[in-house]
mmCIF file of C-alpha atoms and ligand atoms in Angstrom:
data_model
loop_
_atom_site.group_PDB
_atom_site.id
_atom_site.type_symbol
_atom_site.label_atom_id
_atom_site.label_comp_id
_atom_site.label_asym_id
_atom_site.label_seq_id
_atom_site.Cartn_x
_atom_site.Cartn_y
_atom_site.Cartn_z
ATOM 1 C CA UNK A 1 89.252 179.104 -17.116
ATOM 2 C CA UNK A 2 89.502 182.653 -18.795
ATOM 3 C CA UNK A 3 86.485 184.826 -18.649
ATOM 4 C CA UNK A 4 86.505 185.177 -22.173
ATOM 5 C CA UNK A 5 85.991 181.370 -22.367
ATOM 6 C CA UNK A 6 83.166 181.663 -19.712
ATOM 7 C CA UNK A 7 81.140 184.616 -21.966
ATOM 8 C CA UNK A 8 81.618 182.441 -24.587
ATOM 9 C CA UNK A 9 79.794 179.535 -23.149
ATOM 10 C CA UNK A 10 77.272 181.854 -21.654
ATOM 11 C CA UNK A 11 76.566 182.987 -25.176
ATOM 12 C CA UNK A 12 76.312 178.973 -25.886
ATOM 13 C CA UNK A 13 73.549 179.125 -23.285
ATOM 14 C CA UNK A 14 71.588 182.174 -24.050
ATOM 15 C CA UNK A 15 71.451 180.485 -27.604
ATOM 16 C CA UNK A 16 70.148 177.583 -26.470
ATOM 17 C CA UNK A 17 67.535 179.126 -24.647
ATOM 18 C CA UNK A 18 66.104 181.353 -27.715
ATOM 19 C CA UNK A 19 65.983 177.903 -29.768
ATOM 20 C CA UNK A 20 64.193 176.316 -26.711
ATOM 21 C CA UNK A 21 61.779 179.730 -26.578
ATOM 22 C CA UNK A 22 62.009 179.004 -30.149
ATOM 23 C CA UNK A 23 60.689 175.552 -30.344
ATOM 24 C CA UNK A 24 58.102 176.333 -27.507
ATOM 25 C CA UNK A 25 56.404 179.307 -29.714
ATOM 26 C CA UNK A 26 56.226 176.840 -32.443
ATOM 27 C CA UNK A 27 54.358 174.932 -30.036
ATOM 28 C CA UNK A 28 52.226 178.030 -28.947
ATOM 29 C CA UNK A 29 51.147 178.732 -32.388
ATOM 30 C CA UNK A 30 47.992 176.685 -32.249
ATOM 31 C CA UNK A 31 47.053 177.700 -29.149
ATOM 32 C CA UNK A 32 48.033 181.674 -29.536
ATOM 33 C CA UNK A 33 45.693 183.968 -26.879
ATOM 34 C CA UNK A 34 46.126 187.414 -28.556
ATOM 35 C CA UNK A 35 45.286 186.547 -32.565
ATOM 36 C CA UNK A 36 41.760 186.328 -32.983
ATOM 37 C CA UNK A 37 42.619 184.260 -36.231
ATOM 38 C CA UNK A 38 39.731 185.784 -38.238
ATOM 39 C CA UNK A 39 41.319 189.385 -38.342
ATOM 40 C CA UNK A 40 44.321 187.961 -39.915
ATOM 41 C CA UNK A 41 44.979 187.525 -43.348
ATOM 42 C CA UNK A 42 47.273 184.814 -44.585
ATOM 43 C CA UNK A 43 50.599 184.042 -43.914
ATOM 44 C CA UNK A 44 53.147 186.208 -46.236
ATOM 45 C CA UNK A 45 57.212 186.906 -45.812
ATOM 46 C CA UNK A 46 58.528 189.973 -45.099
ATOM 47 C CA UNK A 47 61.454 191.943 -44.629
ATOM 48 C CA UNK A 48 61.786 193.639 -40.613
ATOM 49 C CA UNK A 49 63.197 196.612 -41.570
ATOM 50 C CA UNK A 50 63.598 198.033 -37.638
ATOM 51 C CA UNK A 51 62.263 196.659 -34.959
ATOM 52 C CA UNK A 52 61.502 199.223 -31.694
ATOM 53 C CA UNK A 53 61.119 196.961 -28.476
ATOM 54 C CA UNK A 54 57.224 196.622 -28.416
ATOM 55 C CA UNK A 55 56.582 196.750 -32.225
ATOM 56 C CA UNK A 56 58.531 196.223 -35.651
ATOM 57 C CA UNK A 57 58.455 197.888 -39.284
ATOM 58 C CA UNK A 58 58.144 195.261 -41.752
ATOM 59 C CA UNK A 59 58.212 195.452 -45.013
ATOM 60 C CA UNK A 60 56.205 193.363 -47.868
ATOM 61 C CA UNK A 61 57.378 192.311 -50.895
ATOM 62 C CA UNK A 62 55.527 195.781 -52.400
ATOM 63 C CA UNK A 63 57.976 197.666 -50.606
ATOM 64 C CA UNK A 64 55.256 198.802 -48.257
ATOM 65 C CA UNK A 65 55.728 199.195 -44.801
ATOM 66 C CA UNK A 66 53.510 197.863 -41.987
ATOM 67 C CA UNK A 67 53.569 198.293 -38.240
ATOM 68 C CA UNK A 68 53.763 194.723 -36.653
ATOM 69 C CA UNK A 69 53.287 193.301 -33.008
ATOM 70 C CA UNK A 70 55.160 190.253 -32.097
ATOM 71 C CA UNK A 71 53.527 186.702 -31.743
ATOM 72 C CA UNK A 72 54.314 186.072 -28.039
ATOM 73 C CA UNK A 73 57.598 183.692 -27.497
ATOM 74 C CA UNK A 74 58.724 184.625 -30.743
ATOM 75 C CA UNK A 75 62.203 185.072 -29.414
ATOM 76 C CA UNK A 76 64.267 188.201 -30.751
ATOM 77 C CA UNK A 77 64.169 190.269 -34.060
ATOM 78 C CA UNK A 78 66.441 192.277 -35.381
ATOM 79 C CA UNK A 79 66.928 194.506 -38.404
ATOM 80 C CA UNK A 80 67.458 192.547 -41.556
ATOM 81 C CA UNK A 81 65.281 189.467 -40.351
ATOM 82 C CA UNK A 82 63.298 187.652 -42.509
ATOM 83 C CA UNK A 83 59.961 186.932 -41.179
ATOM 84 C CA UNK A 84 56.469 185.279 -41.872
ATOM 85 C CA UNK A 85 53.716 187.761 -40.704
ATOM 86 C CA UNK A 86 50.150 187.978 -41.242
ATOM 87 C CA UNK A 87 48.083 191.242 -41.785
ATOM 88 C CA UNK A 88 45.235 192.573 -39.487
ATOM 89 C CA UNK A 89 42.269 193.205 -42.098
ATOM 90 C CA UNK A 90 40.440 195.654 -39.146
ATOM 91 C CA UNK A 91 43.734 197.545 -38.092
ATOM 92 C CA UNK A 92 45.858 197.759 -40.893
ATOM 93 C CA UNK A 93 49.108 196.205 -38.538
ATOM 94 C CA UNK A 94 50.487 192.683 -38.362
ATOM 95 C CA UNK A 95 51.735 190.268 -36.375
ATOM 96 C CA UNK A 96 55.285 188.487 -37.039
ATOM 97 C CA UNK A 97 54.545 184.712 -36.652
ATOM 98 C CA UNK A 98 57.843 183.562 -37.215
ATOM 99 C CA UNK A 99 61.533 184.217 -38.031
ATOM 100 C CA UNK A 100 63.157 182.569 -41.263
ATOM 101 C CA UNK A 101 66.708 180.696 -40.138
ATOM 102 C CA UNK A 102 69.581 183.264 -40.408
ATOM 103 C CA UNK A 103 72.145 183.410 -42.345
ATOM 104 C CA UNK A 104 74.297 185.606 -39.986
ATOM 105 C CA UNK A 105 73.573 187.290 -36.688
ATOM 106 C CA UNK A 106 75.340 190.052 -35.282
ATOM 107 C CA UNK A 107 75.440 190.438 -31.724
ATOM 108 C CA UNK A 108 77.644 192.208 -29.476
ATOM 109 C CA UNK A 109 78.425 192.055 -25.787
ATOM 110 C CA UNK A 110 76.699 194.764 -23.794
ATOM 111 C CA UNK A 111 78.189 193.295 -20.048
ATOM 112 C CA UNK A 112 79.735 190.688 -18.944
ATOM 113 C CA UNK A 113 77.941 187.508 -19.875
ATOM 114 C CA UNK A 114 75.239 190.015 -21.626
ATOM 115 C CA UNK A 115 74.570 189.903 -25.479
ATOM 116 C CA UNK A 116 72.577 191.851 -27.877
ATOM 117 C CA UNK A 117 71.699 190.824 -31.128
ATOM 118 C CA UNK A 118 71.773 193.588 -33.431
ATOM 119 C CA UNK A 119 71.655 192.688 -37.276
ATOM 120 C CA UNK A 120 70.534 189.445 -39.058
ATOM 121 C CA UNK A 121 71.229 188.710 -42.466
ATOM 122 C CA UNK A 122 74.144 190.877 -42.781
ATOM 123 C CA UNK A 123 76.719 189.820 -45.368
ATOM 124 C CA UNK A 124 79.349 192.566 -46.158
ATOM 125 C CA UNK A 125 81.332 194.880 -44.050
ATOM 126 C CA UNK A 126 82.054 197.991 -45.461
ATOM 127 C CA UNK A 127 85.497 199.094 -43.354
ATOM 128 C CA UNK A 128 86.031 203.039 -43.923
ATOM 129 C CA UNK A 129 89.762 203.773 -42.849
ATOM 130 C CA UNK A 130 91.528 207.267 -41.904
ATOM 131 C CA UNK A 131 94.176 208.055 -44.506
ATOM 132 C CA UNK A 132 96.008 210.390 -42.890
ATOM 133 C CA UNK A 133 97.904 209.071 -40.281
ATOM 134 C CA UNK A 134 98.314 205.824 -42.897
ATOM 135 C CA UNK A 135 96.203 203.166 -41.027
ATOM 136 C CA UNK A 136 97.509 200.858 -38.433
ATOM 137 C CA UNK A 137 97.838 197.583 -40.702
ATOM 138 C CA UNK A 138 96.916 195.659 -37.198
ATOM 139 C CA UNK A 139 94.101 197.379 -36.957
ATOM 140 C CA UNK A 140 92.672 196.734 -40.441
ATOM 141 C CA UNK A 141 93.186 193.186 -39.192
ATOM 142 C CA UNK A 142 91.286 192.986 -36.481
ATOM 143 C CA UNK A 143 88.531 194.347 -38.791
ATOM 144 C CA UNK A 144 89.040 191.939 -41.035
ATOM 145 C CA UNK A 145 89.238 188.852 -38.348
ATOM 146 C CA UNK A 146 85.826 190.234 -36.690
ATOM 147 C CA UNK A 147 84.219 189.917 -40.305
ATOM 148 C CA UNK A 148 85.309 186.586 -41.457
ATOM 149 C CA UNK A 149 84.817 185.185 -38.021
ATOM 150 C CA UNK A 150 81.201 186.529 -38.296
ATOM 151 C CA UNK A 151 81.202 185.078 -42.376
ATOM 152 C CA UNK A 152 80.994 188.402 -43.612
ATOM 153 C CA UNK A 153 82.519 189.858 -47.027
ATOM 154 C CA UNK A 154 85.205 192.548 -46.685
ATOM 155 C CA UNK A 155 85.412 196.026 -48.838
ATOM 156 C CA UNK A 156 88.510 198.229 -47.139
ATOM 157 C CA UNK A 157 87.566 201.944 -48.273
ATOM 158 C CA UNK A 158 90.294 205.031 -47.909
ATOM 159 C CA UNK A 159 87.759 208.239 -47.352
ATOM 160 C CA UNK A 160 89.338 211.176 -47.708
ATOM 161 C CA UNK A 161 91.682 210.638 -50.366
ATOM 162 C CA UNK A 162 91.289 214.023 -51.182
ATOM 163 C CA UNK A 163 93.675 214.894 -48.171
ATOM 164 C CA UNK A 164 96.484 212.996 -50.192
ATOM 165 C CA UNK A 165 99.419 214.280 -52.196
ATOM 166 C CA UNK A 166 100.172 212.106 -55.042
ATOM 167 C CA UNK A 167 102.759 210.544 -52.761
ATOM 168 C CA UNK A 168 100.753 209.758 -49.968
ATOM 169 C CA UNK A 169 98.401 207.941 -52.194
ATOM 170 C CA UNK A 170 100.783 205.698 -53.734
ATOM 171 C CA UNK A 171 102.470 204.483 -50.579
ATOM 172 C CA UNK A 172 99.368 204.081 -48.997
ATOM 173 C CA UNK A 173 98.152 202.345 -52.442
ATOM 174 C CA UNK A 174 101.149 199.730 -52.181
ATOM 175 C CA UNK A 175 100.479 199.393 -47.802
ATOM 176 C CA UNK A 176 96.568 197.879 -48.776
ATOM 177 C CA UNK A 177 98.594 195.602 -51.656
ATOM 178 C CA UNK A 178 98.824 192.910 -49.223
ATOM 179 C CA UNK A 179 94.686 192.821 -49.039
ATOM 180 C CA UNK A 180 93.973 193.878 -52.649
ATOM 181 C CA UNK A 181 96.355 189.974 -52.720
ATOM 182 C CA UNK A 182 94.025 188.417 -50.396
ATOM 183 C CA UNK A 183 91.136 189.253 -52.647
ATOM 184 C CA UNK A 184 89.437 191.996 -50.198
ATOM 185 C CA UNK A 185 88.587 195.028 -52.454
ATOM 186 C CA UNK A 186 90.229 198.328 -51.549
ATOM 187 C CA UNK A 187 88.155 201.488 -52.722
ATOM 188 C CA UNK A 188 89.781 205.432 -52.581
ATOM 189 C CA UNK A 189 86.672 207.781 -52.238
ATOM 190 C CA UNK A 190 86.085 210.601 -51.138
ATOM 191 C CA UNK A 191 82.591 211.736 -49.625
ATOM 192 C CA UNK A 192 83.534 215.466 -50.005
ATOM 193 C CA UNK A 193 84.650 214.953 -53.488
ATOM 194 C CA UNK A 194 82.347 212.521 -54.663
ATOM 195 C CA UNK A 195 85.338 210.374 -56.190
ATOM 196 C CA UNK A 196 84.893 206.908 -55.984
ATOM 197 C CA UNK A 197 81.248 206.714 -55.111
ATOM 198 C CA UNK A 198 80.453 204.577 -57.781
ATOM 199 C CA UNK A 199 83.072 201.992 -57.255
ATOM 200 C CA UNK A 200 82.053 201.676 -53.941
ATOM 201 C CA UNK A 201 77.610 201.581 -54.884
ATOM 202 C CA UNK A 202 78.783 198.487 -57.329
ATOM 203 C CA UNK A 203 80.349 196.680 -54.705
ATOM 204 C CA UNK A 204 77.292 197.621 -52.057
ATOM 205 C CA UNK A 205 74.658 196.207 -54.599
ATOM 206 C CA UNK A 206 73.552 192.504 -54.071
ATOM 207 C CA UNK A 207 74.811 192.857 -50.336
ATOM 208 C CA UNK A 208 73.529 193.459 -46.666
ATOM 209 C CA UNK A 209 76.192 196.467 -45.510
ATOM 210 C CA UNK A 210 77.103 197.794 -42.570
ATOM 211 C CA UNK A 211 79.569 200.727 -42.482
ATOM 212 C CA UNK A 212 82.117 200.196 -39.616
ATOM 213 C CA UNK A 213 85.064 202.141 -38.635
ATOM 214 C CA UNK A 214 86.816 204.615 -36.168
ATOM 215 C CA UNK A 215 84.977 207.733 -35.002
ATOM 216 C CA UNK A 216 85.668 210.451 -37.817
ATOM 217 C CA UNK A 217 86.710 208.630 -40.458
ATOM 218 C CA UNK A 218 83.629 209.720 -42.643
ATOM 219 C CA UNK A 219 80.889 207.202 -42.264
ATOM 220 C CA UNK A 220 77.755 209.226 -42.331
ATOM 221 C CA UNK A 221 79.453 211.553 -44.925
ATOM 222 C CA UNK A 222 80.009 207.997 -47.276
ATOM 223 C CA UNK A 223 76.402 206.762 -46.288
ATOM 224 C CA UNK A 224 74.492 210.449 -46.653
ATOM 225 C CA UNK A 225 76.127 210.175 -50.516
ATOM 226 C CA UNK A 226 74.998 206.766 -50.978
ATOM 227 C CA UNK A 227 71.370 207.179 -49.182
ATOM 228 C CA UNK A 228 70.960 210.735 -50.830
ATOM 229 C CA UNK A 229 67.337 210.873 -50.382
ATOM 230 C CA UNK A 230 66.334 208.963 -47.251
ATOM 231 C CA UNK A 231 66.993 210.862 -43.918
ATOM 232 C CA UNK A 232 69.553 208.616 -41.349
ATOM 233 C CA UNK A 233 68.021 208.826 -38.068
ATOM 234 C CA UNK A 234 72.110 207.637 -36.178
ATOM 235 C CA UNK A 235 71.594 210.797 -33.563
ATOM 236 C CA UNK A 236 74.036 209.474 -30.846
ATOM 237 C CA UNK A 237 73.165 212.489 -28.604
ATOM 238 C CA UNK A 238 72.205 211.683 -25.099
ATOM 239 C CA UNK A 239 69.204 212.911 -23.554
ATOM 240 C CA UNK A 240 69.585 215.415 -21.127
ATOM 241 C CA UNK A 241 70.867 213.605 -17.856
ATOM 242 C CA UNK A 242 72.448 210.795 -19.539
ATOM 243 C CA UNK A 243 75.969 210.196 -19.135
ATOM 244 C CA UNK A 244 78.004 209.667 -22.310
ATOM 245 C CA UNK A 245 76.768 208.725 -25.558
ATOM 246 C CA UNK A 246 74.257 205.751 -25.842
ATOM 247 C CA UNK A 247 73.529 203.138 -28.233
ATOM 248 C CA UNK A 248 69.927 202.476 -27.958
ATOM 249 C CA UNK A 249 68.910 203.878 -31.266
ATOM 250 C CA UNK A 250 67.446 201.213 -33.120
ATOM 251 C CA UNK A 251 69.242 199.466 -36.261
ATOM 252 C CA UNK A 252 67.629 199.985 -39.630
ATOM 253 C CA UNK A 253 68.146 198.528 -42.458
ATOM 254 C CA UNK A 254 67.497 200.912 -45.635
ATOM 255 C CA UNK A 255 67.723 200.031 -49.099
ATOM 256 C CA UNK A 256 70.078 201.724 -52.056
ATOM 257 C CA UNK A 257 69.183 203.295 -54.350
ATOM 258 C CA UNK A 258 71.995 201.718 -57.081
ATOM 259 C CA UNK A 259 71.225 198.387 -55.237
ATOM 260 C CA UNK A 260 71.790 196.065 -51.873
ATOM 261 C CA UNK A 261 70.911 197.179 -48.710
ATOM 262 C CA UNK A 262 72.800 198.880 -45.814
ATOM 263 C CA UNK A 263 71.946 197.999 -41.919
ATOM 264 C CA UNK A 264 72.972 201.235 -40.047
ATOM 265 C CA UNK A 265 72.803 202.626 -36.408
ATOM 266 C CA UNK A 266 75.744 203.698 -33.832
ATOM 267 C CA UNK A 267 75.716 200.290 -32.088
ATOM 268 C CA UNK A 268 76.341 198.552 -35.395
ATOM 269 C CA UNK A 269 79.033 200.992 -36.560
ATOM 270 C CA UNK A 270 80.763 200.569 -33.238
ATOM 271 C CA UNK A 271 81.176 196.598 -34.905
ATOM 272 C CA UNK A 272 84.735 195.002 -34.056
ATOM 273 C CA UNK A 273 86.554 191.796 -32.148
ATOM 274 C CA UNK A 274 83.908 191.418 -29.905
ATOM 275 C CA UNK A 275 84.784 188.899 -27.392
ATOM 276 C CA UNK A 276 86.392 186.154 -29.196
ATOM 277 C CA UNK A 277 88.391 183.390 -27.893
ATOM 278 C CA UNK A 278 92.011 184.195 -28.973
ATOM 279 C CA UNK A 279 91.861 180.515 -30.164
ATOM 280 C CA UNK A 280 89.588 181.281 -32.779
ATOM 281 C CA UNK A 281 91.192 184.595 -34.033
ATOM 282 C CA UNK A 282 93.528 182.687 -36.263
ATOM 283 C CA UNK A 283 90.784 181.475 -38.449
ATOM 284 C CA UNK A 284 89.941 185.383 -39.012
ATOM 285 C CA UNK A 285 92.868 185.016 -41.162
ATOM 286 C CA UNK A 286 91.401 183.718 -44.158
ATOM 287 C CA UNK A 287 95.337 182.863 -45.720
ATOM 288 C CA UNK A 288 95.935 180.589 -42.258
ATOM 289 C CA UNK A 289 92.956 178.617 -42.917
ATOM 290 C CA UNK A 290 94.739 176.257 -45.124
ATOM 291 C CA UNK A 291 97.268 175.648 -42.352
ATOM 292 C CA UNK A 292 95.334 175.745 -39.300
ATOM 293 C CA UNK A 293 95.717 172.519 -37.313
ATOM 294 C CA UNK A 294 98.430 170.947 -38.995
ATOM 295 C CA UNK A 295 101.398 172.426 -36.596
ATOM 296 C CA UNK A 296 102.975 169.469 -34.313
ATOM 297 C CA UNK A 297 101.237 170.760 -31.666
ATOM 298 C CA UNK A 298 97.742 170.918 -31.534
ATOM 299 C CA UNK A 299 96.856 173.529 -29.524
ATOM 300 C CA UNK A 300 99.933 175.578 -31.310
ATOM 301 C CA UNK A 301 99.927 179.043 -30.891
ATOM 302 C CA UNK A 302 102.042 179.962 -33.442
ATOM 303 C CA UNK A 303 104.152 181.529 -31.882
ATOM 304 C CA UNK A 304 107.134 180.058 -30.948
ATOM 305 C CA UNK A 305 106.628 176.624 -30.798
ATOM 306 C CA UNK A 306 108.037 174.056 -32.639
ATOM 307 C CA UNK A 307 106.861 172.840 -36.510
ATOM 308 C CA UNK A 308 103.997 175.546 -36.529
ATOM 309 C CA UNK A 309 102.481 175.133 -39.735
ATOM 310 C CA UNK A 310 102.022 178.970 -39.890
ATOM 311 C CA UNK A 311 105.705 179.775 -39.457
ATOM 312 C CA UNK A 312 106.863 177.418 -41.970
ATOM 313 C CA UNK A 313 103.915 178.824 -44.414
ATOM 314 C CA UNK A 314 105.807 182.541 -43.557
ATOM 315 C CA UNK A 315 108.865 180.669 -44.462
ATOM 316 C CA UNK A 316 107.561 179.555 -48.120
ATOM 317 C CA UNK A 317 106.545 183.047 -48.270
ATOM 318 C CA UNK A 318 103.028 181.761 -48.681
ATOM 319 C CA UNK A 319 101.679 183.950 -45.783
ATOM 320 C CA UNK A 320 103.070 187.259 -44.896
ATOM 321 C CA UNK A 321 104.931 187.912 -41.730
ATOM 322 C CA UNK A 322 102.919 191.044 -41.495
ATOM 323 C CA UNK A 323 99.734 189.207 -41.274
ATOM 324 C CA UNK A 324 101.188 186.448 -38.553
ATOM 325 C CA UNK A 325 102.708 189.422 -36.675
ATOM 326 C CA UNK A 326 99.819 191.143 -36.521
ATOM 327 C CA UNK A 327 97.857 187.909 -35.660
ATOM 328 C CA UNK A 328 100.106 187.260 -32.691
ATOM 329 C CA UNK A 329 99.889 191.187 -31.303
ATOM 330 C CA UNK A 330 96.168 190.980 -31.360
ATOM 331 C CA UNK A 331 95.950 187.438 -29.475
ATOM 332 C CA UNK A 332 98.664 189.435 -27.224
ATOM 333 C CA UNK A 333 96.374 192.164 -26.868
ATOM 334 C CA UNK A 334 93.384 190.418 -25.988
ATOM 335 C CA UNK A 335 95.171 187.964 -23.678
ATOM 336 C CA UNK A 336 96.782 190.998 -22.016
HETATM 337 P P1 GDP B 401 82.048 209.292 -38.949
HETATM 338 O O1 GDP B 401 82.309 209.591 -37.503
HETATM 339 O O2 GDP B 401 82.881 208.130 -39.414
HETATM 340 O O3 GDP B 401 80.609 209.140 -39.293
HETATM 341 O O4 GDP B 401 82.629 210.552 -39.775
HETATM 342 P P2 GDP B 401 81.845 211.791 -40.414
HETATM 343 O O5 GDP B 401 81.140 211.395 -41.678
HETATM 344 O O6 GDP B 401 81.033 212.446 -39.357
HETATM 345 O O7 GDP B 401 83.069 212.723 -40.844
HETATM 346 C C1 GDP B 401 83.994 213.250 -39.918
HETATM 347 C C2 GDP B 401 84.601 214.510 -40.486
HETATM 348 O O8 GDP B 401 85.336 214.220 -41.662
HETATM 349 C C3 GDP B 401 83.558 215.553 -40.881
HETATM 350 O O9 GDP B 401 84.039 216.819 -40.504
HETATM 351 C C4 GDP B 401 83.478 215.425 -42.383
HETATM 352 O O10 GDP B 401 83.118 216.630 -43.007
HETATM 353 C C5 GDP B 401 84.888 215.038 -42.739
HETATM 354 N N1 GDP B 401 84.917 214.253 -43.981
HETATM 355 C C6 GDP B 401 84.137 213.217 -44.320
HETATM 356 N N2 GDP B 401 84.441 212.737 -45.521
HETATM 357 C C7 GDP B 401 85.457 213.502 -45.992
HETATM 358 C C8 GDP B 401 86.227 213.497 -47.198
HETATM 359 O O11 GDP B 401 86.042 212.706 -48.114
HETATM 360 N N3 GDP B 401 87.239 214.420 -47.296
HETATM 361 C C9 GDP B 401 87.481 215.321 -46.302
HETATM 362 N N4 GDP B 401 88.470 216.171 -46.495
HETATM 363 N N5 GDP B 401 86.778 215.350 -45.169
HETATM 364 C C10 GDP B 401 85.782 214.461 -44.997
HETATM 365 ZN ZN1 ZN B 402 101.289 176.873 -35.233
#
């Protein structure tokens, strides 16, 4: 048995324990030691906008933002959860009672058979690429496999198009064809030109966004234009004494200003093929979908074997042989 197929049950585990912590504090809530039930006002839902180890910012539906303990055995919170919480009349803070189910979670390995959940509710990655050198097409993928595997929406955008002669642009237009065909949208901006800004603010609005991407590619420059007036707190600089950069700052999730909302911090940046089970890459691939378990073989690789259902798709010219290429180098890779 692979580690990676160990982790993964691990992970099967640790999630069985939060729904058991789950189903316990549902049990607790009668019974609760801390609430004196007369300080609280009634139940109302809320939006956690950070949430800082001990306490959590939550917001109510007046866009107001309240300090809130947790109900004991709650289980985790995370940016972008959507909770029930009750306000303290005497102290003007709350308590979170309870978590809403999730739409998605985003958690990432922090050590071997360690997770961390980071974001809930997120729906969109937004995946800012270096134009200059063009981007590795197998790279983009792996993006784009973490993201559907985690049942989020894709927008690919080129920062820094302002760095491109006319020529440049167009081949690198005609490389991101093969995505613009799989229906992810492909955006040219630029944060120091304020070109394409507004292309990219339509297709943030009515989403939960995270900005991932290589170091340099122009994140915070993108995100200060779109978040003009709210201040970013992403400081990865270590304390003195600490080795390396750290993740620890909290994730926040900050609304637009032209609409949707954006979940930022270094750890959720840093978002890629976490620890997947190369099994489960190829339905990352939203155009293998279709063709995914109908090779001879059932636990077909695609890569050399016999009536693959893939290959023969590549053959009808139905799926690129990009695409399965790149498919097979990154199962490679994390086999390797
Ligand atoms: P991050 O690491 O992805 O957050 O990247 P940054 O936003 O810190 O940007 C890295 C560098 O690229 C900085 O020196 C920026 O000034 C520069 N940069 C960002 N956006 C643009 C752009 O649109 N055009 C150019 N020419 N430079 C940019
Ligand atoms: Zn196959």
């Amino acid at each position: 048995m692979t580690k990676r197929k160990l982790s993964e049950r691990q992970q099967a585990r640790v999630q069985q324990l939060q729904q058991k912590r789950l189903r316990q504090a549902e049990k607790n809530k009668s019974s609760e030691p801390v609430l004196n039930e007369a300080d609280f006002a009634a139940e109302q839902e809320g939006l956690l906008i950070a949430f800082y180890g001990v306490y959590a910012d939550v917001e109510d539906k007046q866009h107001r933002i309240h300090r809130c303990y947790l109900r004991q055995n709650l289980g985790i919170v995370v940016a972008g959860d959507e909770v029930i919480w009750r306000a303290n009349a005497k102290t003007n803070e709350g308590v979170v009672v309870a978590v809403k189910p999730r739409r998605t979670l985003l958690i990432r390995p922090t050590a071997p058979g360690k997770t961390k959940a980071m974001a809930a509710n997120v729906d969109q990655m937004i995946l800012v690429l270096a134009v200059q050198p063009s981007p590795a097409i197998n790279m983009i993928d792996s993006y784009l496999a973490a993201a559907e595997i985690n049942h989020f929406k894709t927008v690919i955008v080129c920062n820094k198009s302002d760095l491109l002669s006319e020529q440049e642009h167009q081949a690198l237009f005609e490389l991101l064809n093969i995505y613009r065909q799989l229906n992810y949208p492909v955006v040219f901006a630029s944060a120091q030109q304020k070109t394409g800004l507004a292309d990219l603010q339509r297709l943030l609005s009515t989403h939960t966004n995270i900005f991932v991407g290589q170091s340099g590619v122009g994140k915070s420059s993108l995100i200060a234009q779109l978040l003009p007036v709210e201040t970013v707190r992403v400081d990865v600089l270590s304390p003195a004494g600490d080795h390396g950069m750290h993740t620890t700052t909290a994730a926040r999730l900050y609304h637009l200003p032209g609409g949707g909302n954006l979940i930022d911090s270094p750890g959720v940046r840093d978002f890629r093929l976490w620890d997947i089970a190369p099994e489960k890459i190829a339905e990352g691939f939203i155009e293998f979908r279709d063709y995914l378990g109908r090779c001879q073989f059932r636990d077909c690789t695609h890569l050399t074997e016999k009536n693959c259902a893939l290959q023969h798709a590549v053959n009808e010219g139905i799926v690129t042989s990009t695409r399965l290429q790149s498919y097979q180098r990154i199962v490679a890779a994390l086999k390797g």
